[in-house]
Short mmCIF file of N, CA and C in Angstrom, two decimals:
data_model
loop_
_atom_site.label_atom_id
_atom_site.label_comp_id
_atom_site.label_asym_id
_atom_site.label_seq_id
_atom_site.Cartn_x
_atom_site.Cartn_y
_atom_site.Cartn_z
N UNK E 1 -19.30 -10.85 4.79
CA UNK E 1 -19.87 -10.30 6.00
C UNK E 1 -19.18 -10.84 7.24
N UNK E 2 -18.44 -11.94 7.08
CA UNK E 2 -17.73 -12.53 8.22
C UNK E 2 -16.43 -11.79 8.50
N UNK E 3 -16.00 -10.94 7.59
CA UNK E 3 -14.70 -10.27 7.69
C UNK E 3 -14.84 -8.77 7.49
N UNK E 4 -15.82 -8.18 8.19
CA UNK E 4 -16.12 -6.77 7.96
C UNK E 4 -14.91 -5.87 8.20
N UNK E 5 -14.27 -5.99 9.34
CA UNK E 5 -13.15 -5.11 9.66
C UNK E 5 -12.05 -5.23 8.60
N UNK E 6 -11.71 -6.44 8.26
CA UNK E 6 -10.67 -6.67 7.25
C UNK E 6 -11.12 -6.10 5.89
N UNK E 7 -12.36 -6.37 5.50
CA UNK E 7 -12.86 -5.89 4.21
C UNK E 7 -12.88 -4.38 4.14
N UNK E 8 -13.34 -3.74 5.20
CA UNK E 8 -13.38 -2.28 5.22
C UNK E 8 -11.97 -1.70 5.16
N UNK E 9 -11.05 -2.32 5.89
CA UNK E 9 -9.66 -1.85 5.84
C UNK E 9 -9.08 -2.00 4.44
N UNK E 10 -9.37 -3.12 3.78
CA UNK E 10 -8.89 -3.32 2.41
C UNK E 10 -9.48 -2.28 1.47
N UNK E 11 -10.73 -1.95 1.68
CA UNK E 11 -11.41 -0.94 0.85
C UNK E 11 -10.71 0.42 0.98
N UNK E 12 -10.48 0.85 2.22
CA UNK E 12 -9.79 2.12 2.46
C UNK E 12 -8.36 2.08 1.93
N UNK E 13 -7.67 0.98 2.18
CA UNK E 13 -6.27 0.86 1.74
C UNK E 13 -6.16 0.94 0.22
N UNK E 14 -6.98 0.16 -0.47
CA UNK E 14 -6.92 0.15 -1.94
C UNK E 14 -7.25 1.54 -2.49
N UNK E 15 -8.32 2.15 -1.99
CA UNK E 15 -8.72 3.47 -2.50
C UNK E 15 -7.64 4.52 -2.24
N UNK E 16 -7.13 4.57 -1.02
CA UNK E 16 -6.14 5.61 -0.71
C UNK E 16 -4.84 5.41 -1.47
N UNK E 17 -4.39 4.17 -1.58
CA UNK E 17 -3.14 3.92 -2.31
C UNK E 17 -3.27 4.27 -3.79
N UNK E 18 -4.41 3.93 -4.38
CA UNK E 18 -4.60 4.24 -5.80
C UNK E 18 -4.71 5.75 -6.00
N UNK E 19 -5.48 6.43 -5.16
CA UNK E 19 -5.60 7.88 -5.28
C UNK E 19 -4.24 8.56 -5.14
N UNK E 20 -3.47 8.16 -4.14
CA UNK E 20 -2.15 8.76 -3.94
C UNK E 20 -1.22 8.48 -5.12
N UNK E 21 -1.30 7.25 -5.65
CA UNK E 21 -0.47 6.89 -6.81
C UNK E 21 -0.87 7.70 -8.04
N UNK E 22 -2.16 7.81 -8.30
CA UNK E 22 -2.62 8.62 -9.44
C UNK E 22 -2.19 10.08 -9.26
N UNK E 23 -2.26 10.59 -8.05
CA UNK E 23 -1.86 11.98 -7.79
C UNK E 23 -0.38 12.23 -8.04
N UNK E 24 0.46 11.23 -7.74
CA UNK E 24 1.92 11.37 -7.93
C UNK E 24 2.33 11.23 -9.39
N UNK E 25 1.49 10.62 -10.20
CA UNK E 25 1.84 10.31 -11.57
C UNK E 25 2.02 11.58 -12.40
N UNK E 26 3.25 11.85 -12.88
CA UNK E 26 3.47 13.06 -13.69
C UNK E 26 2.77 13.01 -15.05
N UNK E 27 2.38 11.82 -15.51
CA UNK E 27 1.69 11.71 -16.80
C UNK E 27 0.33 12.40 -16.78
N UNK E 28 -0.28 12.54 -15.61
CA UNK E 28 -1.57 13.21 -15.56
C UNK E 28 -1.40 14.71 -15.30
N UNK E 29 -0.20 15.20 -15.47
CA UNK E 29 0.16 16.61 -15.34
C UNK E 29 0.01 17.15 -13.92
N UNK E 30 -0.06 16.25 -12.94
CA UNK E 30 -0.15 16.69 -11.55
C UNK E 30 1.18 16.42 -10.85
N UNK E 31 1.49 15.17 -10.61
CA UNK E 31 2.77 14.78 -10.02
C UNK E 31 3.01 15.36 -8.64
N UNK E 32 2.03 15.22 -7.74
CA UNK E 32 2.20 15.75 -6.40
C UNK E 32 1.46 14.94 -5.36
N UNK E 33 1.30 15.51 -4.20
CA UNK E 33 0.64 14.85 -3.07
C UNK E 33 -0.84 15.23 -3.05
N UNK E 34 -1.68 14.22 -3.16
CA UNK E 34 -3.12 14.40 -3.19
C UNK E 34 -3.69 14.25 -1.79
N UNK E 35 -4.70 15.02 -1.48
CA UNK E 35 -5.42 14.87 -0.22
C UNK E 35 -6.71 14.11 -0.47
N UNK E 36 -7.23 13.46 0.55
CA UNK E 36 -8.49 12.72 0.40
C UNK E 36 -9.20 12.63 1.75
N UNK E 37 -10.50 12.75 1.70
CA UNK E 37 -11.36 12.46 2.84
C UNK E 37 -12.26 11.32 2.38
N UNK E 38 -12.30 10.23 3.14
CA UNK E 38 -13.12 9.09 2.75
C UNK E 38 -14.05 8.71 3.90
N UNK E 39 -15.30 8.42 3.54
CA UNK E 39 -16.30 8.00 4.51
C UNK E 39 -16.86 6.66 4.04
N UNK E 40 -16.90 5.70 4.96
CA UNK E 40 -17.45 4.39 4.65
C UNK E 40 -18.98 4.48 4.70
N UNK E 41 -19.62 3.99 3.66
CA UNK E 41 -21.07 3.94 3.58
C UNK E 41 -21.43 2.46 3.45
N UNK E 42 -22.26 1.96 4.33
CA UNK E 42 -22.49 0.52 4.38
C UNK E 42 -23.83 0.06 3.83
N UNK E 43 -24.78 0.96 3.64
CA UNK E 43 -26.10 0.57 3.16
C UNK E 43 -26.57 1.49 2.05
N UNK E 44 -27.56 1.00 1.32
CA UNK E 44 -28.20 1.85 0.32
C UNK E 44 -29.43 2.52 0.94
N UNK E 45 -30.23 3.19 0.15
CA UNK E 45 -31.37 3.92 0.67
C UNK E 45 -32.43 3.02 1.29
N UNK E 46 -32.46 1.76 0.90
CA UNK E 46 -33.43 0.81 1.46
C UNK E 46 -32.84 0.00 2.61
N UNK E 47 -31.66 0.39 3.07
CA UNK E 47 -30.94 -0.27 4.16
C UNK E 47 -30.49 -1.69 3.82
N UNK E 48 -30.28 -1.94 2.52
CA UNK E 48 -29.65 -3.19 2.09
C UNK E 48 -28.14 -2.99 2.15
N UNK E 49 -27.41 -4.08 2.38
CA UNK E 49 -25.95 -3.97 2.38
C UNK E 49 -25.49 -3.43 1.03
N UNK E 50 -24.72 -2.39 1.07
CA UNK E 50 -24.14 -1.79 -0.14
C UNK E 50 -22.89 -1.03 0.34
N UNK E 51 -21.81 -1.77 0.47
CA UNK E 51 -20.61 -1.23 1.08
C UNK E 51 -19.77 -0.51 0.04
N UNK E 52 -19.50 0.77 0.30
CA UNK E 52 -18.71 1.58 -0.61
C UNK E 52 -18.16 2.79 0.13
N UNK E 53 -17.26 3.47 -0.52
CA UNK E 53 -16.67 4.69 0.04
C UNK E 53 -17.17 5.91 -0.70
N UNK E 54 -17.33 6.97 0.04
CA UNK E 54 -17.52 8.30 -0.55
C UNK E 54 -16.20 9.03 -0.30
N UNK E 55 -15.52 9.37 -1.37
CA UNK E 55 -14.22 10.05 -1.26
C UNK E 55 -14.34 11.47 -1.81
N UNK E 56 -13.82 12.38 -1.10
CA UNK E 56 -13.73 13.78 -1.55
C UNK E 56 -12.26 14.09 -1.71
N UNK E 57 -11.91 14.51 -2.91
CA UNK E 57 -10.51 14.86 -3.17
C UNK E 57 -10.47 16.26 -3.77
N UNK E 58 -9.41 16.99 -3.50
CA UNK E 58 -9.32 18.34 -4.06
C UNK E 58 -9.07 18.26 -5.57
N UNK E 59 -9.25 19.35 -6.24
CA UNK E 59 -9.07 19.41 -7.68
C UNK E 59 -7.63 19.65 -8.08
N UNK E 60 -6.71 19.05 -7.34
CA UNK E 60 -5.30 19.21 -7.64
C UNK E 60 -4.45 18.58 -6.55
N UNK E 61 -3.17 18.93 -6.56
CA UNK E 61 -2.20 18.31 -5.63
C UNK E 61 -1.29 19.37 -5.02
N UNK E 62 -0.66 18.98 -3.95
CA UNK E 62 0.40 19.78 -3.35
C UNK E 62 1.70 19.41 -4.08
N UNK E 63 2.44 20.40 -4.54
CA UNK E 63 3.66 20.10 -5.29
C UNK E 63 4.65 19.34 -4.40
N UNK E 64 5.57 18.56 -5.00
CA UNK E 64 6.50 17.75 -4.21
C UNK E 64 7.28 18.55 -3.15
N UNK E 65 7.62 19.81 -3.46
CA UNK E 65 8.34 20.60 -2.46
C UNK E 65 7.40 21.28 -1.45
N UNK E 66 6.10 21.00 -1.59
CA UNK E 66 5.05 21.50 -0.70
C UNK E 66 4.93 23.03 -0.68
N UNK E 67 5.37 23.65 -1.76
CA UNK E 67 5.36 25.12 -1.80
C UNK E 67 4.07 25.70 -2.38
N UNK E 68 3.33 24.87 -3.15
CA UNK E 68 2.12 25.41 -3.75
C UNK E 68 1.13 24.31 -4.09
N UNK E 69 -0.12 24.72 -4.33
CA UNK E 69 -1.17 23.82 -4.76
C UNK E 69 -1.28 23.92 -6.28
N UNK E 70 -1.21 22.79 -6.94
CA UNK E 70 -1.28 22.75 -8.40
C UNK E 70 -2.64 22.22 -8.82
N UNK E 71 -3.45 23.07 -9.42
CA UNK E 71 -4.80 22.68 -9.84
C UNK E 71 -4.77 21.86 -11.12
N UNK E 72 -5.75 20.98 -11.21
CA UNK E 72 -5.92 20.20 -12.44
C UNK E 72 -6.61 21.06 -13.47
N UNK E 73 -6.29 20.83 -14.72
CA UNK E 73 -6.95 21.55 -15.81
C UNK E 73 -8.21 20.83 -16.29
N UNK E 74 -8.46 19.66 -15.72
CA UNK E 74 -9.57 18.82 -16.16
C UNK E 74 -10.79 19.01 -15.27
N UNK E 75 -11.97 18.68 -15.81
CA UNK E 75 -13.20 18.69 -15.02
C UNK E 75 -13.15 17.59 -13.97
N UNK E 76 -12.63 16.42 -14.36
CA UNK E 76 -12.46 15.31 -13.45
C UNK E 76 -10.97 15.05 -13.30
N UNK E 77 -10.56 14.77 -12.08
CA UNK E 77 -9.15 14.63 -11.78
C UNK E 77 -8.50 13.44 -12.49
N UNK E 78 -9.21 12.29 -12.48
CA UNK E 78 -8.68 11.07 -13.09
C UNK E 78 -9.76 10.41 -13.93
N UNK E 79 -9.36 9.66 -14.96
CA UNK E 79 -10.36 8.92 -15.74
C UNK E 79 -11.02 7.83 -14.89
N UNK E 80 -12.33 7.85 -14.79
CA UNK E 80 -13.06 6.93 -13.91
C UNK E 80 -12.85 5.46 -14.30
N UNK E 81 -12.86 5.16 -15.60
CA UNK E 81 -12.69 3.77 -16.03
C UNK E 81 -11.32 3.23 -15.64
N UNK E 82 -10.29 4.02 -15.84
CA UNK E 82 -8.94 3.59 -15.47
C UNK E 82 -8.85 3.38 -13.96
N UNK E 83 -9.40 4.32 -13.21
CA UNK E 83 -9.35 4.20 -11.76
C UNK E 83 -10.10 2.95 -11.30
N UNK E 84 -11.26 2.67 -11.88
CA UNK E 84 -12.05 1.49 -11.50
C UNK E 84 -11.26 0.21 -11.72
N UNK E 85 -10.60 0.10 -12.87
CA UNK E 85 -9.84 -1.12 -13.17
C UNK E 85 -8.64 -1.29 -12.25
N UNK E 86 -7.93 -0.21 -11.99
CA UNK E 86 -6.76 -0.29 -11.11
C UNK E 86 -7.21 -0.57 -9.68
N UNK E 87 -8.30 0.06 -9.26
CA UNK E 87 -8.82 -0.18 -7.92
C UNK E 87 -9.22 -1.65 -7.74
N UNK E 88 -9.95 -2.20 -8.71
CA UNK E 88 -10.35 -3.61 -8.62
C UNK E 88 -9.13 -4.51 -8.50
N UNK E 89 -8.12 -4.27 -9.31
CA UNK E 89 -6.91 -5.10 -9.25
C UNK E 89 -6.22 -4.98 -7.90
N UNK E 90 -6.14 -3.77 -7.38
CA UNK E 90 -5.50 -3.55 -6.07
C UNK E 90 -6.29 -4.25 -4.97
N UNK E 91 -7.61 -4.05 -4.94
CA UNK E 91 -8.44 -4.67 -3.91
C UNK E 91 -8.36 -6.19 -3.99
N UNK E 92 -8.46 -6.72 -5.19
CA UNK E 92 -8.41 -8.18 -5.36
C UNK E 92 -7.05 -8.74 -4.96
N UNK E 93 -5.99 -8.01 -5.25
CA UNK E 93 -4.66 -8.44 -4.82
C UNK E 93 -4.55 -8.48 -3.30
N UNK E 94 -5.11 -7.47 -2.64
CA UNK E 94 -5.10 -7.43 -1.17
C UNK E 94 -5.97 -8.55 -0.60
N UNK E 95 -7.10 -8.83 -1.24
CA UNK E 95 -7.97 -9.91 -0.78
C UNK E 95 -7.28 -11.26 -0.91
N UNK E 96 -6.59 -11.46 -2.02
CA UNK E 96 -5.83 -12.72 -2.22
C UNK E 96 -4.74 -12.86 -1.18
N UNK E 97 -4.05 -11.76 -0.89
CA UNK E 97 -3.00 -11.81 0.14
C UNK E 97 -3.60 -12.16 1.51
N UNK E 98 -4.77 -11.62 1.81
CA UNK E 98 -5.44 -11.94 3.08
C UNK E 98 -5.81 -13.43 3.12
N UNK E 99 -6.26 -13.95 1.99
CA UNK E 99 -6.60 -15.38 1.91
C UNK E 99 -5.34 -16.23 2.10
N UNK E 100 -4.28 -15.86 1.38
CA UNK E 100 -3.04 -16.64 1.44
C UNK E 100 -2.43 -16.66 2.83
N UNK E 101 -2.62 -15.59 3.59
CA UNK E 101 -2.05 -15.51 4.95
C UNK E 101 -3.07 -15.93 6.01
N UNK E 102 -4.18 -16.52 5.57
CA UNK E 102 -5.21 -17.06 6.46
C UNK E 102 -5.84 -16.01 7.38
N UNK E 103 -5.98 -14.80 6.85
CA UNK E 103 -6.61 -13.73 7.63
C UNK E 103 -8.12 -13.68 7.43
N UNK E 104 -8.63 -14.40 6.41
CA UNK E 104 -10.06 -14.45 6.17
C UNK E 104 -10.68 -15.57 7.00
N UNK E 105 -11.77 -15.27 7.66
CA UNK E 105 -12.48 -16.26 8.45
C UNK E 105 -13.71 -16.72 7.68
N UNK E 106 -13.98 -18.02 7.71
CA UNK E 106 -15.14 -18.58 7.01
C UNK E 106 -15.86 -19.55 7.94
N UNK E 107 -16.63 -19.02 8.88
CA UNK E 107 -17.32 -19.90 9.83
C UNK E 107 -18.60 -20.50 9.25
N UNK E 108 -19.06 -21.57 9.87
CA UNK E 108 -20.36 -22.16 9.54
C UNK E 108 -20.52 -22.53 8.08
N UNK E 109 -21.60 -22.03 7.48
CA UNK E 109 -21.92 -22.39 6.09
C UNK E 109 -20.90 -21.86 5.09
N UNK E 110 -20.05 -20.94 5.50
CA UNK E 110 -19.06 -20.39 4.58
C UNK E 110 -17.71 -21.11 4.66
N UNK E 111 -17.62 -22.17 5.47
CA UNK E 111 -16.34 -22.86 5.69
C UNK E 111 -15.69 -23.34 4.39
N UNK E 112 -16.49 -23.72 3.41
CA UNK E 112 -15.92 -24.22 2.15
C UNK E 112 -15.09 -23.15 1.43
N UNK E 113 -15.34 -21.86 1.74
CA UNK E 113 -14.59 -20.78 1.08
C UNK E 113 -13.12 -20.76 1.49
N UNK E 114 -12.76 -21.52 2.50
CA UNK E 114 -11.37 -21.56 2.93
C UNK E 114 -10.51 -22.43 2.01
N UNK E 115 -11.15 -23.19 1.12
CA UNK E 115 -10.36 -24.00 0.20
C UNK E 115 -9.96 -23.14 -1.00
N UNK E 116 -8.76 -23.34 -1.52
CA UNK E 116 -8.31 -22.54 -2.67
C UNK E 116 -9.26 -22.61 -3.86
N UNK E 117 -9.83 -23.77 -4.14
CA UNK E 117 -10.71 -23.88 -5.32
C UNK E 117 -11.98 -23.06 -5.14
N UNK E 118 -12.57 -23.06 -3.96
CA UNK E 118 -13.78 -22.26 -3.72
C UNK E 118 -13.46 -20.77 -3.70
N UNK E 119 -12.32 -20.43 -3.14
CA UNK E 119 -11.91 -19.01 -3.14
C UNK E 119 -11.71 -18.52 -4.57
N UNK E 120 -11.11 -19.35 -5.43
CA UNK E 120 -10.93 -18.98 -6.84
C UNK E 120 -12.28 -18.78 -7.54
N UNK E 121 -13.26 -19.63 -7.23
CA UNK E 121 -14.60 -19.48 -7.83
C UNK E 121 -15.19 -18.11 -7.47
N UNK E 122 -15.09 -17.75 -6.20
CA UNK E 122 -15.64 -16.46 -5.76
C UNK E 122 -14.89 -15.31 -6.42
N UNK E 123 -13.57 -15.39 -6.44
CA UNK E 123 -12.80 -14.28 -7.01
C UNK E 123 -13.00 -14.17 -8.52
N UNK E 124 -13.22 -15.29 -9.20
CA UNK E 124 -13.52 -15.22 -10.65
C UNK E 124 -14.80 -14.44 -10.88
N UNK E 125 -15.80 -14.66 -10.02
CA UNK E 125 -17.05 -13.90 -10.14
C UNK E 125 -16.80 -12.41 -9.93
N UNK E 126 -15.96 -12.08 -8.95
CA UNK E 126 -15.66 -10.68 -8.68
C UNK E 126 -14.91 -10.03 -9.84
N UNK E 127 -13.98 -10.78 -10.44
CA UNK E 127 -13.22 -10.25 -11.58
C UNK E 127 -14.12 -10.05 -12.80
N UNK E 128 -15.17 -10.86 -12.92
CA UNK E 128 -16.02 -10.78 -14.11
C UNK E 128 -16.96 -9.57 -14.08
N UNK E 129 -17.13 -8.97 -12.93
CA UNK E 129 -18.03 -7.82 -12.78
C UNK E 129 -17.29 -6.52 -13.09
N UNK E 130 -18.03 -5.57 -13.64
CA UNK E 130 -17.49 -4.22 -13.75
C UNK E 130 -17.59 -3.56 -12.37
N UNK E 131 -16.53 -2.96 -11.94
CA UNK E 131 -16.56 -2.23 -10.67
C UNK E 131 -16.74 -0.77 -11.06
N UNK E 132 -17.78 -0.17 -10.58
CA UNK E 132 -18.19 1.15 -11.05
C UNK E 132 -17.71 2.25 -10.10
N UNK E 133 -17.01 3.19 -10.67
CA UNK E 133 -16.62 4.39 -9.95
C UNK E 133 -17.53 5.49 -10.44
N UNK E 134 -18.23 6.09 -9.53
CA UNK E 134 -19.09 7.22 -9.87
C UNK E 134 -18.34 8.49 -9.51
N UNK E 135 -18.14 9.33 -10.46
CA UNK E 135 -17.37 10.55 -10.26
C UNK E 135 -18.26 11.76 -10.53
N UNK E 136 -18.14 12.75 -9.66
CA UNK E 136 -18.95 13.97 -9.80
C UNK E 136 -18.03 15.15 -10.07
N UNK E 137 -18.55 16.20 -10.68
CA UNK E 137 -17.77 17.42 -10.86
C UNK E 137 -17.40 18.02 -9.51
N UNK E 138 -16.42 18.90 -9.48
CA UNK E 138 -15.98 19.49 -8.22
C UNK E 138 -17.11 20.26 -7.51
N UNK E 139 -17.01 20.28 -6.20
CA UNK E 139 -17.93 21.08 -5.39
C UNK E 139 -17.56 22.56 -5.53
N UNK E 140 -18.47 23.41 -5.11
CA UNK E 140 -18.25 24.85 -5.28
C UNK E 140 -17.38 25.46 -4.19
N UNK E 141 -17.03 24.71 -3.17
CA UNK E 141 -16.17 25.25 -2.12
C UNK E 141 -16.17 24.35 -0.90
N UNK E 142 -15.34 24.69 0.10
CA UNK E 142 -15.20 23.84 1.30
C UNK E 142 -16.51 23.66 2.08
N UNK E 143 -17.34 24.69 2.10
CA UNK E 143 -18.60 24.58 2.84
C UNK E 143 -19.49 23.49 2.22
N UNK E 144 -19.51 23.41 0.90
CA UNK E 144 -20.31 22.42 0.20
C UNK E 144 -19.79 21.01 0.49
N UNK E 145 -18.47 20.86 0.55
CA UNK E 145 -17.86 19.56 0.87
C UNK E 145 -18.29 19.13 2.26
N UNK E 146 -18.18 20.03 3.22
CA UNK E 146 -18.54 19.69 4.60
C UNK E 146 -20.02 19.35 4.72
N UNK E 147 -20.86 20.09 4.03
CA UNK E 147 -22.30 19.81 4.06
C UNK E 147 -22.58 18.42 3.49
N UNK E 148 -21.94 18.10 2.37
CA UNK E 148 -22.12 16.80 1.73
C UNK E 148 -21.67 15.68 2.66
N UNK E 149 -20.49 15.81 3.24
CA UNK E 149 -19.95 14.77 4.11
C UNK E 149 -20.81 14.63 5.38
N UNK E 150 -21.33 15.72 5.89
CA UNK E 150 -22.14 15.67 7.10
C UNK E 150 -23.40 14.83 6.88
N UNK E 151 -23.95 14.88 5.67
CA UNK E 151 -25.14 14.07 5.39
C UNK E 151 -24.85 12.59 5.54
N UNK E 152 -23.62 12.17 5.30
CA UNK E 152 -23.27 10.76 5.39
C UNK E 152 -22.71 10.35 6.74
N UNK E 153 -22.22 11.26 7.50
CA UNK E 153 -21.61 10.91 8.79
C UNK E 153 -22.58 11.04 9.95
N UNK E 154 -23.76 11.55 9.72
CA UNK E 154 -24.72 11.73 10.81
C UNK E 154 -26.04 11.02 10.54
N UNK E 155 -25.95 9.84 9.93
CA UNK E 155 -27.13 9.04 9.68
C UNK E 155 -26.99 7.71 10.42
N UNK E 156 -28.10 7.12 10.72
CA UNK E 156 -28.11 5.83 11.39
C UNK E 156 -27.44 4.74 10.55
N UNK E 157 -27.60 4.82 9.23
CA UNK E 157 -27.16 3.72 8.35
C UNK E 157 -25.69 3.79 7.97
N UNK E 158 -24.91 4.58 8.61
CA UNK E 158 -23.48 4.63 8.28
C UNK E 158 -22.72 3.79 9.28
#
C-alpha cells in the first residue's frame, strides 16, 4: 500500500506485456498484434482492498502486415492456467527489479521490508500462492463490452 503507483504500473505492465506476447506467439495459431482495454479495479464489493485488472481483449489478432483480423478458433483466447503462471513470474520479476533499484518505499512499520532477507520472505509467500486468472467467454459485441466497462469506470470504488 506504500507503493500504489509503482504497484499499479507493474500490474498494467505485466498484464499488457504477457497479453501482447501470447498474441504474437505463432504456436497458439494467432501470431499477430492483440488489442487490449484494461481497467484497474481496487476494491471488492465490500470495499476491501482487492487490486486487480479487468481486461477486455478481442477474440483474435491483427495480422503482422495489418491487412486483416484473424479470429481465434477457441472459446478462450489463451489457457488461463498458463497465463496465470507467466503473469505471476513477470510481475514478480518486475517487483524484484523495483526492489533491487530501490524504487520500493518502506516507511514506518514496514521499514524492515527494505532488507533483502525480509523482501525474500514476502516474495516467497507470493510465489507460494496460486494467482488466479478468471476468464469469461467472449461478449456478444462492442456494445456489450462498453456496457461492461462502463460499470467499472463510473463507480466510486474504482
